[in-house]
């Protein structure tokens, strides 16, 4: 009897709860597409254009994947990934993301996933952009496309964090494959991207204390010139042209053959024959034939084939002509 009363009471309570609910529809927290101008990191001017921006809010920060224009036969999409990690509770209802430090094995797995089928080699050269040191791996696909995968962690030094401030961290990843650009052109994007996102409050500032002014300013013996770059080395160029569209083949113009009376261009003309031209049997005499150039008088009389030419002494006398013709 007591069990029946308990079940009846629970049924009444559930019915009342159903009557008081609003019935609204809500979307669970997950990735969503945002406008390109809301990207937390931007490629440099002249670099690959932004295709889309997908954002995921975390309990202690925000993650974004900025898809970039891709012109390559390598599977996958070019992208800029950024992760802002700060205080817990920044976005209530979302799970926190862990502070994953950069390590060699993790980067190796990331490179293999980002550029499948491309043999990538990690550069051992120390490099840094405006935000600090970074590393990258590069390679070339079997089709000849250049690929790089760069990683960077923006975080203040341990000394700066000991003052109960500057605890924030920014993780950056860049994947670029292009059929036309070289490795150095792709590397220029790492030097040119801009981080536009910030943290609220100095406690989570990931950049640390601002650096002091250059020691060369105002010091004797350190001239500063007005040319490009001044006394510092010139910056690395950024940006690259996208792969051109496949155009039509050039039209082949047929080469006309030269007429018989004119020698073809580049061909050497044959020298003029020396002496009279000997006609073939049955040829008609040519009135416009060029006379042969004779340097010395020829006493030998020429006799045409099948025709008898009389001597001038035989002309005028009938008897002499008949005798000469015999």
PDB file of C-alpha atoms in Angstrom:
ATOM      1  CA  UNK A   1       0.000   0.000   0.000  1.00  0.00           C
ATOM      2  CA  UNK A   2       2.816   2.353   0.867  1.00  0.00           C
ATOM      3  CA  UNK A   3       4.564   1.490  -2.453  1.00  0.00           C
ATOM      4  CA  UNK A   4       1.439   2.431  -4.409  1.00  0.00           C
ATOM      5  CA  UNK A   5       1.285   5.826  -2.717  1.00  0.00           C
ATOM      6  CA  UNK A   6       4.934   6.496  -3.551  1.00  0.00           C
ATOM      7  CA  UNK A   7       4.446   5.652  -7.230  1.00  0.00           C
ATOM      8  CA  UNK A   8       1.328   7.811  -7.429  1.00  0.00           C
ATOM      9  CA  UNK A   9       3.149  10.752  -5.850  1.00  0.00           C
ATOM     10  CA  UNK A  10       6.047  10.499  -8.352  1.00  0.00           C
ATOM     11  CA  UNK A  11       3.582  10.403 -11.271  1.00  0.00           C
ATOM     12  CA  UNK A  12       1.867  13.571 -10.007  1.00  0.00           C
ATOM     13  CA  UNK A  13       5.190  15.372  -9.609  1.00  0.00           C
ATOM     14  CA  UNK A  14       6.352  14.442 -13.107  1.00  0.00           C
ATOM     15  CA  UNK A  15       3.059  15.645 -14.539  1.00  0.00           C
ATOM     16  CA  UNK A  16       3.401  18.992 -12.779  1.00  0.00           C
ATOM     17  CA  UNK A  17       6.981  19.371 -13.986  1.00  0.00           C
ATOM     18  CA  UNK A  18       5.861  18.753 -17.572  1.00  0.00           C
ATOM     19  CA  UNK A  19       3.202  21.421 -17.288  1.00  0.00           C
ATOM     20  CA  UNK A  20       5.602  24.033 -15.929  1.00  0.00           C
ATOM     21  CA  UNK A  21       8.450  23.467 -18.497  1.00  0.00           C
ATOM     22  CA  UNK A  22       8.732  25.986 -21.319  1.00  0.00           C
ATOM     23  CA  UNK A  23       9.496  23.439 -24.029  1.00  0.00           C
ATOM     24  CA  UNK A  24      12.267  25.609 -25.494  1.00  0.00           C
ATOM     25  CA  UNK A  25      14.909  24.164 -27.823  1.00  0.00           C
ATOM     26  CA  UNK A  26      18.566  24.706 -27.079  1.00  0.00           C
ATOM     27  CA  UNK A  27      21.664  23.702 -28.961  1.00  0.00           C
ATOM     28  CA  UNK A  28      24.386  21.869 -27.056  1.00  0.00           C
ATOM     29  CA  UNK A  29      27.770  23.511 -26.813  1.00  0.00           C
ATOM     30  CA  UNK A  30      29.913  22.446 -29.755  1.00  0.00           C
ATOM     31  CA  UNK A  31      31.864  23.748 -32.754  1.00  0.00           C
ATOM     32  CA  UNK A  32      30.248  26.538 -34.730  1.00  0.00           C
ATOM     33  CA  UNK A  33      31.148  28.591 -37.776  1.00  0.00           C
ATOM     34  CA  UNK A  34      31.995  32.257 -37.221  1.00  0.00           C
ATOM     35  CA  UNK A  35      32.697  35.105 -39.612  1.00  0.00           C
ATOM     36  CA  UNK A  36      36.269  35.394 -40.998  1.00  0.00           C
ATOM     37  CA  UNK A  37      36.703  38.811 -39.356  1.00  0.00           C
ATOM     38  CA  UNK A  38      36.291  37.115 -35.966  1.00  0.00           C
ATOM     39  CA  UNK A  39      39.306  34.893 -36.483  1.00  0.00           C
ATOM     40  CA  UNK A  40      41.752  34.995 -33.576  1.00  0.00           C
ATOM     41  CA  UNK A  41      44.716  34.632 -35.960  1.00  0.00           C
ATOM     42  CA  UNK A  42      44.982  36.057 -39.478  1.00  0.00           C
ATOM     43  CA  UNK A  43      47.297  35.169 -42.382  1.00  0.00           C
ATOM     44  CA  UNK A  44      49.514  37.973 -43.695  1.00  0.00           C
ATOM     45  CA  UNK A  45      48.453  40.321 -46.499  1.00  0.00           C
ATOM     46  CA  UNK A  46      49.110  38.556 -49.787  1.00  0.00           C
ATOM     47  CA  UNK A  47      48.991  35.182 -48.093  1.00  0.00           C
ATOM     48  CA  UNK A  48      46.370  32.475 -48.598  1.00  0.00           C
ATOM     49  CA  UNK A  49      42.809  33.699 -48.184  1.00  0.00           C
ATOM     50  CA  UNK A  50      40.471  32.526 -45.412  1.00  0.00           C
ATOM     51  CA  UNK A  51      37.853  29.966 -46.491  1.00  0.00           C
ATOM     52  CA  UNK A  52      36.054  29.423 -43.171  1.00  0.00           C
ATOM     53  CA  UNK A  53      36.531  29.716 -39.394  1.00  0.00           C
ATOM     54  CA  UNK A  54      35.273  27.021 -37.020  1.00  0.00           C
ATOM     55  CA  UNK A  55      35.248  27.902 -33.310  1.00  0.00           C
ATOM     56  CA  UNK A  56      34.905  25.681 -30.263  1.00  0.00           C
ATOM     57  CA  UNK A  57      34.532  27.200 -26.806  1.00  0.00           C
ATOM     58  CA  UNK A  58      36.203  25.538 -23.872  1.00  0.00           C
ATOM     59  CA  UNK A  59      35.688  26.042 -20.160  1.00  0.00           C
ATOM     60  CA  UNK A  60      39.131  27.629 -19.928  1.00  0.00           C
ATOM     61  CA  UNK A  61      39.528  29.147 -23.384  1.00  0.00           C
ATOM     62  CA  UNK A  62      38.673  29.069 -27.085  1.00  0.00           C
ATOM     63  CA  UNK A  63      39.901  26.985 -30.038  1.00  0.00           C
ATOM     64  CA  UNK A  64      39.662  28.003 -33.677  1.00  0.00           C
ATOM     65  CA  UNK A  65      40.509  26.322 -36.975  1.00  0.00           C
ATOM     66  CA  UNK A  66      41.016  28.853 -39.760  1.00  0.00           C
ATOM     67  CA  UNK A  67      40.778  27.019 -43.094  1.00  0.00           C
ATOM     68  CA  UNK A  68      42.927  28.573 -45.815  1.00  0.00           C
ATOM     69  CA  UNK A  69      42.908  28.499 -49.613  1.00  0.00           C
ATOM     70  CA  UNK A  70      44.471  25.260 -50.869  1.00  0.00           C
ATOM     71  CA  UNK A  71      45.990  24.539 -54.278  1.00  0.00           C
ATOM     72  CA  UNK A  72      47.679  21.181 -53.910  1.00  0.00           C
ATOM     73  CA  UNK A  73      47.276  17.512 -54.766  1.00  0.00           C
ATOM     74  CA  UNK A  74      48.168  16.520 -51.186  1.00  0.00           C
ATOM     75  CA  UNK A  75      45.048  15.311 -49.308  1.00  0.00           C
ATOM     76  CA  UNK A  76      43.818  17.730 -46.661  1.00  0.00           C
ATOM     77  CA  UNK A  77      43.118  21.423 -46.172  1.00  0.00           C
ATOM     78  CA  UNK A  78      45.542  24.220 -45.398  1.00  0.00           C
ATOM     79  CA  UNK A  79      44.787  25.687 -41.975  1.00  0.00           C
ATOM     80  CA  UNK A  80      45.837  27.870 -39.087  1.00  0.00           C
ATOM     81  CA  UNK A  81      44.847  26.437 -35.697  1.00  0.00           C
ATOM     82  CA  UNK A  82      44.931  28.564 -32.563  1.00  0.00           C
ATOM     83  CA  UNK A  83      44.151  27.613 -28.968  1.00  0.00           C
ATOM     84  CA  UNK A  84      43.762  30.154 -26.165  1.00  0.00           C
ATOM     85  CA  UNK A  85      44.049  28.594 -22.699  1.00  0.00           C
ATOM     86  CA  UNK A  86      43.369  30.665 -19.605  1.00  0.00           C
ATOM     87  CA  UNK A  87      41.292  30.486 -16.411  1.00  0.00           C
ATOM     88  CA  UNK A  88      38.630  27.857 -15.805  1.00  0.00           C
ATOM     89  CA  UNK A  89      35.054  29.052 -15.875  1.00  0.00           C
ATOM     90  CA  UNK A  90      35.510  31.345 -18.865  1.00  0.00           C
ATOM     91  CA  UNK A  91      32.729  29.479 -20.678  1.00  0.00           C
ATOM     92  CA  UNK A  92      30.383  27.766 -18.184  1.00  0.00           C
ATOM     93  CA  UNK A  93      28.995  24.444 -19.347  1.00  0.00           C
ATOM     94  CA  UNK A  94      31.965  23.597 -21.571  1.00  0.00           C
ATOM     95  CA  UNK A  95      34.717  21.179 -20.633  1.00  0.00           C
ATOM     96  CA  UNK A  96      38.222  22.434 -19.880  1.00  0.00           C
ATOM     97  CA  UNK A  97      41.110  21.780 -22.251  1.00  0.00           C
ATOM     98  CA  UNK A  98      44.365  20.553 -20.745  1.00  0.00           C
ATOM     99  CA  UNK A  99      47.668  22.416 -20.928  1.00  0.00           C
ATOM    100  CA  UNK A 100      49.445  20.117 -23.373  1.00  0.00           C
ATOM    101  CA  UNK A 101      53.074  21.108 -23.783  1.00  0.00           C
ATOM    102  CA  UNK A 102      54.916  20.620 -27.082  1.00  0.00           C
ATOM    103  CA  UNK A 103      56.862  17.370 -27.284  1.00  0.00           C
ATOM    104  CA  UNK A 104      58.643  15.573 -30.096  1.00  0.00           C
ATOM    105  CA  UNK A 105      56.418  12.497 -30.300  1.00  0.00           C
ATOM    106  CA  UNK A 106      53.233  14.566 -30.333  1.00  0.00           C
ATOM    107  CA  UNK A 107      54.544  16.839 -33.088  1.00  0.00           C
ATOM    108  CA  UNK A 108      55.573  13.819 -35.161  1.00  0.00           C
ATOM    109  CA  UNK A 109      52.010  12.496 -35.028  1.00  0.00           C
ATOM    110  CA  UNK A 110      50.585  15.899 -35.924  1.00  0.00           C
ATOM    111  CA  UNK A 111      52.876  16.190 -38.961  1.00  0.00           C
ATOM    112  CA  UNK A 112      51.906  12.722 -40.216  1.00  0.00           C
ATOM    113  CA  UNK A 113      48.193  13.556 -39.960  1.00  0.00           C
ATOM    114  CA  UNK A 114      48.543  17.001 -41.538  1.00  0.00           C
ATOM    115  CA  UNK A 115      50.419  15.916 -44.707  1.00  0.00           C
ATOM    116  CA  UNK A 116      49.722  12.237 -45.415  1.00  0.00           C
ATOM    117  CA  UNK A 117      52.073  10.626 -47.919  1.00  0.00           C
ATOM    118  CA  UNK A 118      54.618  13.464 -47.824  1.00  0.00           C
ATOM    119  CA  UNK A 119      58.080  12.708 -46.367  1.00  0.00           C
ATOM    120  CA  UNK A 120      58.572  15.557 -43.868  1.00  0.00           C
ATOM    121  CA  UNK A 121      61.841  16.459 -42.165  1.00  0.00           C
ATOM    122  CA  UNK A 122      62.066  18.644 -39.047  1.00  0.00           C
ATOM    123  CA  UNK A 123      64.330  21.681 -39.359  1.00  0.00           C
ATOM    124  CA  UNK A 124      67.109  21.941 -36.770  1.00  0.00           C
ATOM    125  CA  UNK A 125      67.623  25.673 -37.364  1.00  0.00           C
ATOM    126  CA  UNK A 126      66.563  28.051 -34.582  1.00  0.00           C
ATOM    127  CA  UNK A 127      63.982  30.483 -35.928  1.00  0.00           C
ATOM    128  CA  UNK A 128      61.651  33.028 -34.368  1.00  0.00           C
ATOM    129  CA  UNK A 129      59.026  35.461 -35.538  1.00  0.00           C
ATOM    130  CA  UNK A 130      57.467  38.452 -33.799  1.00  0.00           C
ATOM    131  CA  UNK A 131      55.924  36.170 -31.138  1.00  0.00           C
ATOM    132  CA  UNK A 132      59.019  34.164 -30.274  1.00  0.00           C
ATOM    133  CA  UNK A 133      60.651  30.876 -31.333  1.00  0.00           C
ATOM    134  CA  UNK A 134      58.875  28.364 -33.538  1.00  0.00           C
ATOM    135  CA  UNK A 135      59.638  25.058 -35.220  1.00  0.00           C
ATOM    136  CA  UNK A 136      58.623  23.555 -38.530  1.00  0.00           C
ATOM    137  CA  UNK A 137      58.912  20.481 -40.730  1.00  0.00           C
ATOM    138  CA  UNK A 138      59.006  20.568 -44.524  1.00  0.00           C
ATOM    139  CA  UNK A 139      58.863  18.158 -47.429  1.00  0.00           C
ATOM    140  CA  UNK A 140      57.876  17.653 -51.042  1.00  0.00           C
ATOM    141  CA  UNK A 141      55.121  15.356 -52.268  1.00  0.00           C
ATOM    142  CA  UNK A 142      55.647  12.827 -55.094  1.00  0.00           C
ATOM    143  CA  UNK A 143      53.782  15.250 -57.379  1.00  0.00           C
ATOM    144  CA  UNK A 144      56.227  18.074 -56.533  1.00  0.00           C
ATOM    145  CA  UNK A 145      54.071  20.092 -54.091  1.00  0.00           C
ATOM    146  CA  UNK A 146      55.882  21.910 -51.261  1.00  0.00           C
ATOM    147  CA  UNK A 147      54.528  21.377 -47.733  1.00  0.00           C
ATOM    148  CA  UNK A 148      55.354  22.799 -44.307  1.00  0.00           C
ATOM    149  CA  UNK A 149      53.912  22.194 -40.861  1.00  0.00           C
ATOM    150  CA  UNK A 150      54.831  24.805 -38.245  1.00  0.00           C
ATOM    151  CA  UNK A 151      54.139  24.918 -34.515  1.00  0.00           C
ATOM    152  CA  UNK A 152      54.528  27.647 -31.913  1.00  0.00           C
ATOM    153  CA  UNK A 153      53.739  28.122 -28.236  1.00  0.00           C
ATOM    154  CA  UNK A 154      53.345  31.672 -26.942  1.00  0.00           C
ATOM    155  CA  UNK A 155      53.890  31.733 -23.202  1.00  0.00           C
ATOM    156  CA  UNK A 156      55.666  34.089 -20.830  1.00  0.00           C
ATOM    157  CA  UNK A 157      58.848  33.068 -19.054  1.00  0.00           C
ATOM    158  CA  UNK A 158      58.949  31.314 -15.684  1.00  0.00           C
ATOM    159  CA  UNK A 159      60.296  34.446 -13.998  1.00  0.00           C
ATOM    160  CA  UNK A 160      57.344  36.477 -15.267  1.00  0.00           C
ATOM    161  CA  UNK A 161      54.856  33.846 -14.054  1.00  0.00           C
ATOM    162  CA  UNK A 162      56.331  33.869 -10.541  1.00  0.00           C
ATOM    163  CA  UNK A 163      54.770  37.290  -9.961  1.00  0.00           C
ATOM    164  CA  UNK A 164      51.212  35.826  -9.973  1.00  0.00           C
ATOM    165  CA  UNK A 165      50.545  37.047 -13.505  1.00  0.00           C
ATOM    166  CA  UNK A 166      51.154  36.153 -17.173  1.00  0.00           C
ATOM    167  CA  UNK A 167      49.719  32.626 -16.873  1.00  0.00           C
ATOM    168  CA  UNK A 168      47.958  32.441 -20.254  1.00  0.00           C
ATOM    169  CA  UNK A 169      49.145  30.345 -23.164  1.00  0.00           C
ATOM    170  CA  UNK A 170      48.523  30.328 -26.930  1.00  0.00           C
ATOM    171  CA  UNK A 171      49.174  27.274 -29.106  1.00  0.00           C
ATOM    172  CA  UNK A 172      49.520  27.748 -32.873  1.00  0.00           C
ATOM    173  CA  UNK A 173      49.689  25.253 -35.733  1.00  0.00           C
ATOM    174  CA  UNK A 174      50.069  25.964 -39.450  1.00  0.00           C
ATOM    175  CA  UNK A 175      49.709  23.513 -42.330  1.00  0.00           C
ATOM    176  CA  UNK A 176      50.481  24.697 -45.853  1.00  0.00           C
ATOM    177  CA  UNK A 177      50.834  22.687 -49.072  1.00  0.00           C
ATOM    178  CA  UNK A 178      51.063  24.382 -52.444  1.00  0.00           C
ATOM    179  CA  UNK A 179      51.770  23.184 -55.968  1.00  0.00           C
ATOM    180  CA  UNK A 180      53.564  26.388 -57.011  1.00  0.00           C
ATOM    181  CA  UNK A 181      55.139  28.039 -53.951  1.00  0.00           C
ATOM    182  CA  UNK A 182      58.575  27.138 -52.625  1.00  0.00           C
ATOM    183  CA  UNK A 183      59.423  26.159 -49.062  1.00  0.00           C
ATOM    184  CA  UNK A 184      60.791  29.637 -48.321  1.00  0.00           C
ATOM    185  CA  UNK A 185      57.601  31.297 -49.559  1.00  0.00           C
ATOM    186  CA  UNK A 186      55.473  29.049 -47.368  1.00  0.00           C
ATOM    187  CA  UNK A 187      57.763  29.730 -44.415  1.00  0.00           C
ATOM    188  CA  UNK A 188      57.139  33.447 -44.900  1.00  0.00           C
ATOM    189  CA  UNK A 189      53.548  32.925 -43.732  1.00  0.00           C
ATOM    190  CA  UNK A 190      54.859  31.942 -40.276  1.00  0.00           C
ATOM    191  CA  UNK A 191      56.658  35.272 -40.067  1.00  0.00           C
ATOM    192  CA  UNK A 192      53.629  37.218 -41.236  1.00  0.00           C
ATOM    193  CA  UNK A 193      50.563  35.894 -39.417  1.00  0.00           C
ATOM    194  CA  UNK A 194      48.945  38.099 -36.784  1.00  0.00           C
ATOM    195  CA  UNK A 195      47.388  36.973 -33.500  1.00  0.00           C
ATOM    196  CA  UNK A 196      44.385  39.235 -32.921  1.00  0.00           C
ATOM    197  CA  UNK A 197      42.866  37.508 -29.872  1.00  0.00           C
ATOM    198  CA  UNK A 198      43.583  38.648 -26.302  1.00  0.00           C
ATOM    199  CA  UNK A 199      42.904  37.589 -22.710  1.00  0.00           C
ATOM    200  CA  UNK A 200      40.966  39.668 -20.191  1.00  0.00           C
ATOM    201  CA  UNK A 201      43.252  40.941 -17.472  1.00  0.00           C
ATOM    202  CA  UNK A 202      46.991  40.967 -16.962  1.00  0.00           C
ATOM    203  CA  UNK A 203      46.865  37.721 -14.972  1.00  0.00           C
ATOM    204  CA  UNK A 204      46.501  35.671 -18.166  1.00  0.00           C
ATOM    205  CA  UNK A 205      48.725  37.742 -20.449  1.00  0.00           C
ATOM    206  CA  UNK A 206      50.744  35.159 -22.451  1.00  0.00           C
ATOM    207  CA  UNK A 207      53.338  37.609 -23.783  1.00  0.00           C
ATOM    208  CA  UNK A 208      54.956  38.527 -20.484  1.00  0.00           C
ATOM    209  CA  UNK A 209      56.310  41.948 -19.659  1.00  0.00           C
ATOM    210  CA  UNK A 210      56.880  44.315 -22.593  1.00  0.00           C
ATOM    211  CA  UNK A 211      60.503  44.296 -23.770  1.00  0.00           C
ATOM    212  CA  UNK A 212      62.678  47.338 -23.125  1.00  0.00           C
ATOM    213  CA  UNK A 213      63.670  49.761 -25.847  1.00  0.00           C
ATOM    214  CA  UNK A 214      66.477  48.800 -28.185  1.00  0.00           C
ATOM    215  CA  UNK A 215      69.872  49.413 -26.566  1.00  0.00           C
ATOM    216  CA  UNK A 216      71.119  50.987 -29.793  1.00  0.00           C
ATOM    217  CA  UNK A 217      68.676  53.891 -29.542  1.00  0.00           C
ATOM    218  CA  UNK A 218      70.434  57.058 -28.364  1.00  0.00           C
ATOM    219  CA  UNK A 219      73.823  55.341 -28.051  1.00  0.00           C
ATOM    220  CA  UNK A 220      76.910  56.674 -29.771  1.00  0.00           C
ATOM    221  CA  UNK A 221      78.638  54.436 -32.266  1.00  0.00           C
ATOM    222  CA  UNK A 222      75.368  52.786 -33.398  1.00  0.00           C
ATOM    223  CA  UNK A 223      74.127  54.709 -36.460  1.00  0.00           C
ATOM    224  CA  UNK A 224      70.611  54.129 -37.736  1.00  0.00           C
ATOM    225  CA  UNK A 225      70.220  54.607 -41.487  1.00  0.00           C
ATOM    226  CA  UNK A 226      67.045  55.569 -43.373  1.00  0.00           C
ATOM    227  CA  UNK A 227      67.306  52.723 -45.888  1.00  0.00           C
ATOM    228  CA  UNK A 228      65.069  49.679 -45.715  1.00  0.00           C
ATOM    229  CA  UNK A 229      65.701  47.715 -42.557  1.00  0.00           C
ATOM    230  CA  UNK A 230      68.081  50.273 -41.028  1.00  0.00           C
ATOM    231  CA  UNK A 231      70.960  48.624 -39.196  1.00  0.00           C
ATOM    232  CA  UNK A 232      68.902  45.464 -38.746  1.00  0.00           C
ATOM    233  CA  UNK A 233      68.750  42.713 -41.374  1.00  0.00           C
ATOM    234  CA  UNK A 234      65.921  43.135 -43.857  1.00  0.00           C
ATOM    235  CA  UNK A 235      62.759  41.180 -42.988  1.00  0.00           C
ATOM    236  CA  UNK A 236      61.763  38.024 -44.805  1.00  0.00           C
ATOM    237  CA  UNK A 237      59.186  38.594 -47.568  1.00  0.00           C
ATOM    238  CA  UNK A 238      55.729  37.239 -46.813  1.00  0.00           C
ATOM    239  CA  UNK A 239      52.910  36.052 -49.004  1.00  0.00           C
ATOM    240  CA  UNK A 240      52.954  34.174 -52.282  1.00  0.00           C
ATOM    241  CA  UNK A 241      50.947  33.949 -55.476  1.00  0.00           C
ATOM    242  CA  UNK A 242      48.375  31.148 -55.724  1.00  0.00           C
ATOM    243  CA  UNK A 243      48.783  28.483 -58.366  1.00  0.00           C
ATOM    244  CA  UNK A 244      47.709  29.776 -61.809  1.00  0.00           C
ATOM    245  CA  UNK A 245      44.728  28.331 -63.621  1.00  0.00           C
ATOM    246  CA  UNK A 246      45.421  25.902 -66.444  1.00  0.00           C
ATOM    247  CA  UNK A 247      45.230  27.911 -69.658  1.00  0.00           C
ATOM    248  CA  UNK A 248      44.900  26.882 -73.298  1.00  0.00           C
ATOM    249  CA  UNK A 249      47.908  25.763 -75.213  1.00  0.00           C
ATOM    250  CA  UNK A 250      49.642  28.332 -77.441  1.00  0.00           C
ATOM    251  CA  UNK A 251      48.389  28.322 -81.027  1.00  0.00           C
ATOM    252  CA  UNK A 252      50.886  26.875 -83.456  1.00  0.00           C
ATOM    253  CA  UNK A 253      51.305  29.037 -86.563  1.00  0.00           C
ATOM    254  CA  UNK A 254      52.071  26.926 -89.658  1.00  0.00           C
ATOM    255  CA  UNK A 255      55.260  27.860 -91.455  1.00  0.00           C
ATOM    256  CA  UNK A 256      54.745  28.509 -95.139  1.00  0.00           C
ATOM    257  CA  UNK A 257      57.266  27.093 -97.550  1.00  0.00           C
ATOM    258  CA  UNK A 258      59.256  29.592 -99.556  1.00  0.00           C
ATOM    259  CA  UNK A 259      58.477  29.877-103.307  1.00  0.00           C
ATOM    260  CA  UNK A 260      60.697  28.073-105.767  1.00  0.00           C
ATOM    261  CA  UNK A 261      62.188  31.315-107.044  1.00  0.00           C
ATOM    262  CA  UNK A 262      63.274  32.429-103.561  1.00  0.00           C
ATOM    263  CA  UNK A 263      65.583  30.449-101.288  1.00  0.00           C
ATOM    264  CA  UNK A 264      64.172  29.468 -97.898  1.00  0.00           C
ATOM    265  CA  UNK A 265      65.305  31.501 -94.898  1.00  0.00           C
ATOM    266  CA  UNK A 266      68.594  30.276 -93.577  1.00  0.00           C
ATOM    267  CA  UNK A 267      69.325  28.044 -96.629  1.00  0.00           C
ATOM    268  CA  UNK A 268      72.432  28.815 -98.693  1.00  0.00           C
ATOM    269  CA  UNK A 269      71.769  29.435-102.398  1.00  0.00           C
ATOM    270  CA  UNK A 270      73.594  27.253-104.907  1.00  0.00           C
ATOM    271  CA  UNK A 271      76.255  28.965-107.057  1.00  0.00           C
ATOM    272  CA  UNK A 272      75.383  29.820-110.663  1.00  0.00           C
ATOM    273  CA  UNK A 273      76.452  27.114-113.135  1.00  0.00           C
ATOM    274  CA  UNK A 274      79.483  27.871-115.294  1.00  0.00           C
ATOM    275  CA  UNK A 275      79.088  27.320-119.052  1.00  0.00           C
ATOM    276  CA  UNK A 276      76.065  26.715-121.289  1.00  0.00           C
ATOM    277  CA  UNK A 277      73.099  24.724-120.116  1.00  0.00           C
ATOM    278  CA  UNK A 278      72.809  21.431-121.973  1.00  0.00           C
ATOM    279  CA  UNK A 279      69.146  20.721-122.792  1.00  0.00           C
ATOM    280  CA  UNK A 280      67.664  17.293-122.484  1.00  0.00           C
ATOM    281  CA  UNK A 281      66.511  15.452-125.625  1.00  0.00           C
ATOM    282  CA  UNK A 282      63.141  16.790-126.701  1.00  0.00           C
ATOM    283  CA  UNK A 283      63.411  20.103-124.776  1.00  0.00           C
ATOM    284  CA  UNK A 284      62.208  23.202-126.592  1.00  0.00           C
ATOM    285  CA  UNK A 285      64.699  26.046-126.867  1.00  0.00           C
ATOM    286  CA  UNK A 286      64.208  28.709-124.159  1.00  0.00           C
ATOM    287  CA  UNK A 287      64.259  32.274-125.383  1.00  0.00           C
ATOM    288  CA  UNK A 288      64.803  33.682-121.883  1.00  0.00           C
ATOM    289  CA  UNK A 289      67.741  31.437-121.140  1.00  0.00           C
ATOM    290  CA  UNK A 290      70.629  33.257-119.570  1.00  0.00           C
ATOM    291  CA  UNK A 291      73.629  33.451-121.963  1.00  0.00           C
ATOM    292  CA  UNK A 292      76.715  31.720-120.736  1.00  0.00           C
ATOM    293  CA  UNK A 293      79.602  33.860-119.682  1.00  0.00           C
ATOM    294  CA  UNK A 294      82.544  33.104-121.982  1.00  0.00           C
ATOM    295  CA  UNK A 295      85.916  34.481-121.010  1.00  0.00           C
ATOM    296  CA  UNK A 296      87.790  33.262-124.118  1.00  0.00           C
ATOM    297  CA  UNK A 297      86.547  32.797-127.706  1.00  0.00           C
ATOM    298  CA  UNK A 298      85.648  29.223-128.470  1.00  0.00           C
ATOM    299  CA  UNK A 299      86.690  28.177-131.986  1.00  0.00           C
ATOM    300  CA  UNK A 300      84.838  24.863-131.747  1.00  0.00           C
ATOM    301  CA  UNK A 301      81.462  25.040-133.455  1.00  0.00           C
ATOM    302  CA  UNK A 302      78.512  23.892-131.398  1.00  0.00           C
ATOM    303  CA  UNK A 303      76.171  21.390-133.056  1.00  0.00           C
ATOM    304  CA  UNK A 304      72.670  20.887-131.707  1.00  0.00           C
ATOM    305  CA  UNK A 305      71.355  17.419-131.359  1.00  0.00           C
ATOM    306  CA  UNK A 306      69.610  16.412-134.651  1.00  0.00           C
ATOM    307  CA  UNK A 307      70.157  19.829-136.354  1.00  0.00           C
ATOM    308  CA  UNK A 308      72.992  20.733-138.847  1.00  0.00           C
ATOM    309  CA  UNK A 309      74.213  24.327-138.650  1.00  0.00           C
ATOM    310  CA  UNK A 310      75.842  25.520-141.984  1.00  0.00           C
ATOM    311  CA  UNK A 311      78.951  27.695-142.066  1.00  0.00           C
ATOM    312  CA  UNK A 312      78.570  31.397-142.948  1.00  0.00           C
ATOM    313  CA  UNK A 313      80.642  30.820-146.110  1.00  0.00           C
ATOM    314  CA  UNK A 314      77.991  28.529-147.473  1.00  0.00           C
ATOM    315  CA  UNK A 315      75.229  31.104-147.299  1.00  0.00           C
ATOM    316  CA  UNK A 316      74.482  32.952-150.589  1.00  0.00           C
ATOM    317  CA  UNK A 317      75.467  30.312-153.116  1.00  0.00           C
ATOM    318  CA  UNK A 318      73.050  27.516-153.840  1.00  0.00           C
ATOM    319  CA  UNK A 319      75.752  25.116-155.028  1.00  0.00           C
ATOM    320  CA  UNK A 320      77.973  25.806-152.057  1.00  0.00           C
ATOM    321  CA  UNK A 321      75.056  25.426-149.693  1.00  0.00           C
ATOM    322  CA  UNK A 322      74.167  22.044-151.092  1.00  0.00           C
ATOM    323  CA  UNK A 323      77.836  20.976-150.850  1.00  0.00           C
ATOM    324  CA  UNK A 324      78.089  22.145-147.266  1.00  0.00           C
ATOM    325  CA  UNK A 325      74.985  20.261-146.290  1.00  0.00           C
ATOM    326  CA  UNK A 326      76.406  16.932-147.492  1.00  0.00           C
TER     327      UNK A 326
END
